[in-house]
Every structure is written in C-alpha cells, then in structure tokens.
Amino acid sequence: MCAHVLVAEDDEMQAELIRRSLLAEGHTATVVHDGSAALDAVRRQRPDLVVLDLMLPVIDGFGVCRVLRRDDDIPVLMLTARSAEDDVLLGLELGADDYMTKPYSPRELMARIRTVLRRSGHAAGRREDPVVRAAGIAVDPERHEVRCDGVGVECTPAEFEILLAMVAEPERVFSRRQLLECTRGIDRASTERAVDVHIMNLRKKIEADPRRPVRLLTVFGVGYKLSGGRG
C-alpha cells in the first residue's frame, strides 16, 4: 500500500524522523512546519493522509482539522504532546481518525498509519511502485537510487532530497527556501545559497549541457523547477 502522506510538524527533527520512516515503508511524504502551509499543501497535493501536530504555529492543529473536515474527507492522524482528555476528545470531535500522544515510537506510528490508510481505503488505488518519475528521471526513495535516461546517477543526500521533491512535482516552481527545507536534518547549517550549489551539481549529473539546462530550469526571481513532465 503506497500512499502520499503530508506531515505537518513544527519540530524539524521529529518531522524528518517521520518522513524517513514513511519512505522506508514505501510511502512518499511532504513535510510542512505550520498550519497555513499544511492547508496549502493539501489543496495542491491531495495527500492520502495528514499526520497533524496540534501545536503548529500560524494555524494550530485544531484549526487545520476544522478546515479539512469542512472541505474534505482526507484521513487525519493527530499528534499531541498534550495528554489532557479534553484535548484528545476535541481532536476526535473535529474529525481526527486517530491520535497519538508524544513521545511515541516510530514503529507504533507507522502501525497506526497503516491502520488508518487501510480503514479509509484512500491508498487502495495507488501503485505499489514507490519510484517517482518525471523528465526521464527515476528516483527510488526505498533504495536511495537515481537513474537518468536509464543510467545510474550518484547523488549526495541533499541532492537526492531536492531531486526527489522536484521529480514528485514536475513543473512546480520551488523557491530556494522550500528546497532548503527538503534538506533539513541532513545539513542544518545550510543556507539558501547552498541550494544554488546543489542545483549546479545536479545539472552536471543530469543535463547533457549543464550550461544550457533543459530539465532543471531557473525561474528568475523565484527559484527552480523540473521541466519535462511525468514519465
């Protein structure tokens, strides 16, 4: 059962742990760190499940859940550091499908995710193949492998995460900040300028002429996008 899971968690280390656990299970994942970004990601990506921390900035988890239940039926698994019964009951009354109280083990979280997905049936129609493909590039998050036009490409961990995000959403324009977020937990000292270096190195690996890229394109004043479409 391969699903796309949106992780809304403001603790970057915790979010990265969840993301890596999901990838190891064969799922794909998008990570955001505030409630407004979570709602935006839901509208853009239509995930199969939202893992939702209650203590999010901008819009808290309760607010996000209210909007989701008003506009959608995407399953929600709430994470809370609050063990008060009233908080748990409110989350369930707002429509959360399940909840977990911190601290929790990644194995238990993955088991709960499997249960919610199976119960909801949202992932039933998805392909089992975890590989994402676009513009002649195939990225395998389970094996941590990249192939371009059928040829293996060696990538650093940061390059891999940036490419995975872009291949999953071809033609989407990513800002440097958004691509930097993809590498959090790998190099926490990175800056937005480091993204330019990663893109330059990726172009050397996947472009026939890195000086005239046709895949990894610069969108001036905004950031970068992967051009070429699915497949």
mmCIF file of C-alpha atoms in Angstrom:
data_model
loop_
_atom_site.group_PDB
_atom_site.id
_atom_site.type_symbol
_atom_site.label_atom_id
_atom_site.label_comp_id
_atom_site.label_asym_id
_atom_site.label_seq_id
_atom_site.Cartn_x
_atom_site.Cartn_y
_atom_site.Cartn_z
ATOM 1 C CA MET A 1 0.000 0.000 0.000
ATOM 2 C CA CYS A 2 1.830 3.078 -1.275
ATOM 3 C CA ALA A 3 0.404 6.395 -0.086
ATOM 4 C CA HIS A 4 1.352 10.044 -0.112
ATOM 5 C CA VAL A 5 1.418 11.425 3.423
ATOM 6 C CA LEU A 6 1.522 15.072 4.455
ATOM 7 C CA VAL A 7 3.453 15.574 7.711
ATOM 8 C CA ALA A 8 2.593 18.830 9.500
ATOM 9 C CA GLU A 9 5.057 19.055 12.399
ATOM 10 C CA ASP A 10 6.925 22.160 13.592
ATOM 11 C CA ASP A 11 9.728 20.165 15.231
ATOM 12 C CA GLU A 12 12.127 19.713 12.307
ATOM 13 C CA MET A 13 13.973 16.726 13.762
ATOM 14 C CA GLN A 14 10.706 14.965 14.600
ATOM 15 C CA ALA A 15 9.329 15.724 11.140
ATOM 16 C CA GLU A 16 12.449 14.336 9.474
ATOM 17 C CA LEU A 17 12.230 11.149 11.530
ATOM 18 C CA ILE A 18 8.614 10.648 10.448
ATOM 19 C CA ARG A 19 9.455 11.391 6.813
ATOM 20 C CA ARG A 20 12.290 8.861 6.728
ATOM 21 C CA SER A 21 10.114 6.236 8.424
ATOM 22 C CA LEU A 22 7.426 6.786 5.780
ATOM 23 C CA LEU A 23 9.935 6.457 2.936
ATOM 24 C CA ALA A 24 11.256 3.239 4.458
ATOM 25 C CA GLU A 25 7.672 1.917 4.408
ATOM 26 C CA GLY A 26 7.393 2.674 0.691
ATOM 27 C CA HIS A 27 5.298 5.825 1.025
ATOM 28 C CA THR A 28 6.061 9.307 -0.255
ATOM 29 C CA ALA A 29 5.925 12.294 2.073
ATOM 30 C CA THR A 30 5.743 16.063 2.116
ATOM 31 C CA VAL A 31 6.777 17.945 5.269
ATOM 32 C CA VAL A 32 5.492 21.359 6.355
ATOM 33 C CA HIS A 33 6.064 23.219 9.604
ATOM 34 C CA ASP A 34 2.968 25.379 10.135
ATOM 35 C CA GLY A 35 -0.782 25.109 9.745
ATOM 36 C CA SER A 36 -1.113 27.524 6.845
ATOM 37 C CA ALA A 37 1.474 25.589 4.828
ATOM 38 C CA ALA A 38 -0.386 22.369 5.688
ATOM 39 C CA LEU A 39 -3.654 23.638 4.211
ATOM 40 C CA ASP A 40 -1.842 24.899 1.124
ATOM 41 C CA ALA A 41 -0.153 21.512 0.639
ATOM 42 C CA VAL A 42 -3.478 19.690 0.993
ATOM 43 C CA ARG A 43 -5.008 21.844 -1.748
ATOM 44 C CA ARG A 44 -2.038 21.320 -4.075
ATOM 45 C CA GLN A 45 -1.241 17.653 -3.481
ATOM 46 C CA ARG A 46 -4.379 15.876 -2.268
ATOM 47 C CA PRO A 47 -2.485 13.548 0.117
ATOM 48 C CA ASP A 48 -3.882 10.209 1.258
ATOM 49 C CA LEU A 49 -3.288 11.036 4.924
ATOM 50 C CA VAL A 50 -2.318 14.021 7.066
ATOM 51 C CA VAL A 51 -0.136 13.459 10.138
ATOM 52 C CA LEU A 52 -1.010 16.593 12.079
ATOM 53 C CA ASP A 53 0.716 18.027 15.131
ATOM 54 C CA LEU A 54 -1.669 20.000 17.342
ATOM 55 C CA MET A 55 0.889 22.634 18.404
ATOM 56 C CA LEU A 56 1.561 24.174 14.988
ATOM 57 C CA PRO A 57 2.341 27.865 14.515
ATOM 58 C CA VAL A 58 0.202 30.247 12.398
ATOM 59 C CA ILE A 59 -2.825 27.911 12.470
ATOM 60 C CA ASP A 60 -2.844 25.202 15.129
ATOM 61 C CA GLY A 61 -3.791 21.594 14.502
ATOM 62 C CA PHE A 62 -7.346 22.101 15.718
ATOM 63 C CA GLY A 63 -7.830 24.898 13.175
ATOM 64 C CA VAL A 64 -6.335 22.819 10.376
ATOM 65 C CA CYS A 65 -8.580 19.885 11.232
ATOM 66 C CA ARG A 66 -11.668 22.124 11.237
ATOM 67 C CA VAL A 67 -10.908 23.318 7.720
ATOM 68 C CA LEU A 68 -10.103 19.815 6.480
ATOM 69 C CA ARG A 69 -13.341 18.412 7.803
ATOM 70 C CA ARG A 70 -15.338 21.300 6.374
ATOM 71 C CA ASP A 71 -13.832 20.955 2.891
ATOM 72 C CA ASP A 72 -12.529 17.400 2.593
ATOM 73 C CA ASP A 73 -12.507 13.812 3.824
ATOM 74 C CA ILE A 74 -8.741 13.203 3.952
ATOM 75 C CA PRO A 75 -7.861 10.991 6.956
ATOM 76 C CA VAL A 76 -6.103 12.772 9.824
ATOM 77 C CA LEU A 77 -3.829 11.252 12.459
ATOM 78 C CA MET A 78 -3.206 13.799 15.216
ATOM 79 C CA LEU A 79 -0.006 14.061 17.227
ATOM 80 C CA THR A 80 -0.176 15.783 20.580
ATOM 81 C CA ALA A 81 2.135 16.467 23.486
ATOM 82 C CA ARG A 82 -0.998 17.157 25.495
ATOM 83 C CA SER A 83 -2.392 14.156 27.277
ATOM 84 C CA ALA A 84 -5.412 16.006 28.683
ATOM 85 C CA GLU A 85 -8.591 14.134 27.894
ATOM 86 C CA ASP A 86 -10.357 17.303 26.722
ATOM 87 C CA ASP A 87 -7.731 17.925 24.029
ATOM 88 C CA VAL A 88 -7.945 14.368 22.752
ATOM 89 C CA LEU A 89 -11.748 14.443 22.718
ATOM 90 C CA LEU A 90 -11.796 17.785 20.901
ATOM 91 C CA GLY A 91 -9.453 16.416 18.234
ATOM 92 C CA LEU A 92 -11.667 13.388 17.721
ATOM 93 C CA GLU A 93 -14.829 15.515 17.704
ATOM 94 C CA LEU A 94 -13.291 17.683 14.974
ATOM 95 C CA GLY A 95 -12.921 14.570 12.860
ATOM 96 C CA ALA A 96 -9.443 13.167 13.518
ATOM 97 C CA ASP A 97 -9.343 9.479 12.602
ATOM 98 C CA ASP A 98 -6.782 8.621 15.281
ATOM 99 C CA TYR A 99 -4.335 10.292 17.634
ATOM 100 C CA MET A 100 -1.013 9.584 19.306
ATOM 101 C CA THR A 101 0.429 11.191 22.401
ATOM 102 C CA LYS A 102 4.105 12.174 22.418
ATOM 103 C CA PRO A 103 6.544 10.631 22.996
ATOM 104 C CA TYR A 104 5.833 7.670 20.734
ATOM 105 C CA SER A 105 7.898 5.098 18.882
ATOM 106 C CA PRO A 106 8.256 5.371 15.081
ATOM 107 C CA ARG A 107 7.194 1.723 14.768
ATOM 108 C CA GLU A 108 3.939 2.388 16.602
ATOM 109 C CA LEU A 109 3.298 5.478 14.479
ATOM 110 C CA MET A 110 3.815 3.512 11.251
ATOM 111 C CA ALA A 111 1.450 0.810 12.526
ATOM 112 C CA ARG A 112 -1.210 3.444 13.243
ATOM 113 C CA ILE A 113 -0.702 4.964 9.788
ATOM 114 C CA ARG A 114 -1.144 1.573 8.138
ATOM 115 C CA THR A 115 -4.364 1.048 10.094
ATOM 116 C CA VAL A 116 -5.825 4.448 9.178
ATOM 117 C CA LEU A 117 -4.940 4.010 5.493
ATOM 118 C CA ARG A 118 -6.398 0.520 5.399
ATOM 119 C CA ARG A 119 -9.562 1.657 7.166
ATOM 120 C CA SER A 120 -10.038 4.685 4.917
ATOM 121 C CA GLY A 121 -9.211 2.927 1.652
ATOM 122 C CA HIS A 122 -7.595 6.138 0.379
ATOM 123 C CA ALA A 123 -4.447 4.356 -0.803
ATOM 124 C CA ALA A 124 -6.174 1.346 -2.283
ATOM 125 C CA GLY A 125 -5.864 2.565 -5.832
ATOM 126 C CA ARG A 126 -2.261 3.734 -5.679
ATOM 127 C CA ARG A 127 0.531 1.875 -7.364
ATOM 128 C CA GLU A 128 2.801 -0.274 -5.246
ATOM 129 C CA ASP A 129 5.904 1.041 -7.001
ATOM 130 C CA PRO A 130 7.459 3.716 -4.728
ATOM 131 C CA VAL A 131 9.630 5.090 -7.552
ATOM 132 C CA VAL A 132 8.702 8.602 -8.713
ATOM 133 C CA ARG A 133 9.412 9.524 -12.331
ATOM 134 C CA ALA A 134 9.476 12.681 -14.414
ATOM 135 C CA ALA A 135 11.530 14.192 -17.249
ATOM 136 C CA GLY A 136 13.387 10.927 -17.847
ATOM 137 C CA ILE A 137 14.472 10.791 -14.180
ATOM 138 C CA ALA A 138 13.517 7.976 -11.774
ATOM 139 C CA VAL A 139 14.032 8.412 -8.029
ATOM 140 C CA ASP A 140 13.668 5.396 -5.743
ATOM 141 C CA PRO A 141 13.252 6.558 -2.096
ATOM 142 C CA GLU A 142 13.489 2.984 -0.765
ATOM 143 C CA ARG A 143 16.807 2.128 -2.405
ATOM 144 C CA HIS A 144 18.022 5.716 -2.408
ATOM 145 C CA GLU A 145 18.806 5.431 -6.122
ATOM 146 C CA VAL A 146 18.529 7.859 -9.023
ATOM 147 C CA ARG A 147 18.507 6.976 -12.723
ATOM 148 C CA CYS A 148 18.519 9.468 -15.566
ATOM 149 C CA ASP A 149 17.613 8.126 -19.011
ATOM 150 C CA GLY A 150 18.229 4.660 -17.585
ATOM 151 C CA VAL A 151 21.727 5.443 -16.304
ATOM 152 C CA GLY A 152 22.547 5.442 -12.574
ATOM 153 C CA VAL A 153 23.364 8.823 -11.021
ATOM 154 C CA GLU A 154 25.321 9.243 -7.785
ATOM 155 C CA CYS A 155 23.813 11.953 -5.590
ATOM 156 C CA THR A 156 24.703 13.373 -2.200
ATOM 157 C CA PRO A 157 21.947 13.067 0.440
ATOM 158 C CA ALA A 158 20.975 16.745 -0.008
ATOM 159 C CA GLU A 159 20.930 16.468 -3.806
ATOM 160 C CA PHE A 160 18.791 13.341 -3.527
ATOM 161 C CA GLU A 161 16.176 15.039 -1.328
ATOM 162 C CA ILE A 162 15.973 18.090 -3.599
ATOM 163 C CA LEU A 163 15.627 15.934 -6.707
ATOM 164 C CA LEU A 164 13.020 13.693 -5.061
ATOM 165 C CA ALA A 165 10.857 16.726 -4.234
ATOM 166 C CA MET A 166 11.146 18.144 -7.752
ATOM 167 C CA VAL A 167 10.532 14.854 -9.557
ATOM 168 C CA ALA A 168 7.440 14.263 -7.394
ATOM 169 C CA GLU A 169 6.004 17.579 -8.629
ATOM 170 C CA PRO A 170 7.276 18.347 -12.149
ATOM 171 C CA GLU A 171 6.642 21.890 -13.414
ATOM 172 C CA ARG A 172 6.113 23.169 -9.866
ATOM 173 C CA VAL A 173 8.295 26.188 -9.120
ATOM 174 C CA PHE A 174 10.181 25.731 -5.837
ATOM 175 C CA SER A 175 11.722 28.657 -4.007
ATOM 176 C CA ARG A 176 15.200 28.267 -2.552
ATOM 177 C CA ARG A 177 13.637 28.253 0.912
ATOM 178 C CA GLN A 178 11.326 25.367 0.001
ATOM 179 C CA LEU A 179 14.194 23.335 -1.448
ATOM 180 C CA LEU A 180 16.289 24.120 1.600
ATOM 181 C CA GLU A 181 13.530 22.665 3.781
ATOM 182 C CA CYS A 182 13.926 19.392 1.858
ATOM 183 C CA THR A 183 17.483 19.069 3.176
ATOM 184 C CA ARG A 184 16.761 19.866 6.843
ATOM 185 C CA GLY A 185 18.083 17.126 9.089
ATOM 186 C CA ILE A 186 20.866 16.441 6.574
ATOM 187 C CA ASP A 187 22.764 19.715 6.858
ATOM 188 C CA ARG A 188 21.150 22.030 9.358
ATOM 189 C CA ALA A 189 23.820 24.679 8.740
ATOM 190 C CA SER A 190 22.900 25.054 5.048
ATOM 191 C CA THR A 191 21.746 28.388 3.681
ATOM 192 C CA GLU A 192 19.540 29.211 0.709
ATOM 193 C CA ARG A 193 22.678 29.863 -1.330
ATOM 194 C CA ALA A 194 23.686 26.241 -0.746
ATOM 195 C CA VAL A 195 20.636 25.280 -2.829
ATOM 196 C CA ASP A 196 22.205 27.014 -5.845
ATOM 197 C CA VAL A 197 25.286 24.823 -5.423
ATOM 198 C CA HIS A 198 23.177 21.667 -5.182
ATOM 199 C CA ILE A 199 21.273 22.623 -8.339
ATOM 200 C CA MET A 200 24.525 23.369 -10.170
ATOM 201 C CA ASN A 201 25.919 19.964 -9.181
ATOM 202 C CA LEU A 202 22.706 18.189 -10.166
ATOM 203 C CA ARG A 203 22.792 19.845 -13.580
ATOM 204 C CA LYS A 204 26.272 18.430 -14.107
ATOM 205 C CA LYS A 205 24.854 14.978 -13.437
ATOM 206 C CA ILE A 206 21.552 15.007 -15.342
ATOM 207 C CA GLU A 207 21.915 17.628 -18.097
ATOM 208 C CA ALA A 208 23.590 16.989 -21.446
ATOM 209 C CA ASP A 209 24.878 20.573 -21.291
ATOM 210 C CA PRO A 210 24.802 21.954 -17.739
ATOM 211 C CA ARG A 211 25.259 25.494 -19.096
ATOM 212 C CA ARG A 212 22.049 25.133 -21.140
ATOM 213 C CA PRO A 213 19.777 23.061 -18.918
ATOM 214 C CA VAL A 214 16.529 21.658 -20.282
ATOM 215 C CA ARG A 215 15.428 19.794 -17.144
ATOM 216 C CA LEU A 216 16.417 21.795 -14.052
ATOM 217 C CA LEU A 217 15.357 25.285 -15.035
ATOM 218 C CA THR A 218 15.854 28.587 -13.253
ATOM 219 C CA VAL A 219 12.722 30.666 -12.734
ATOM 220 C CA PHE A 220 14.259 34.093 -12.284
ATOM 221 C CA GLY A 221 13.292 35.892 -9.132
ATOM 222 C CA VAL A 222 11.540 32.803 -7.746
ATOM 223 C CA GLY A 223 13.627 29.613 -7.725
ATOM 224 C CA TYR A 224 13.790 26.400 -9.760
ATOM 225 C CA LYS A 225 11.548 23.845 -11.433
ATOM 226 C CA LEU A 226 11.901 20.467 -13.098
ATOM 227 C CA SER A 227 10.603 20.623 -16.654
ATOM 228 C CA GLY A 228 9.673 17.678 -18.849
ATOM 229 C CA GLY A 229 6.512 16.269 -17.317
ATOM 230 C CA ARG A 230 5.705 12.824 -15.959
ATOM 231 C CA GLY A 231 7.309 9.656 -17.267
#
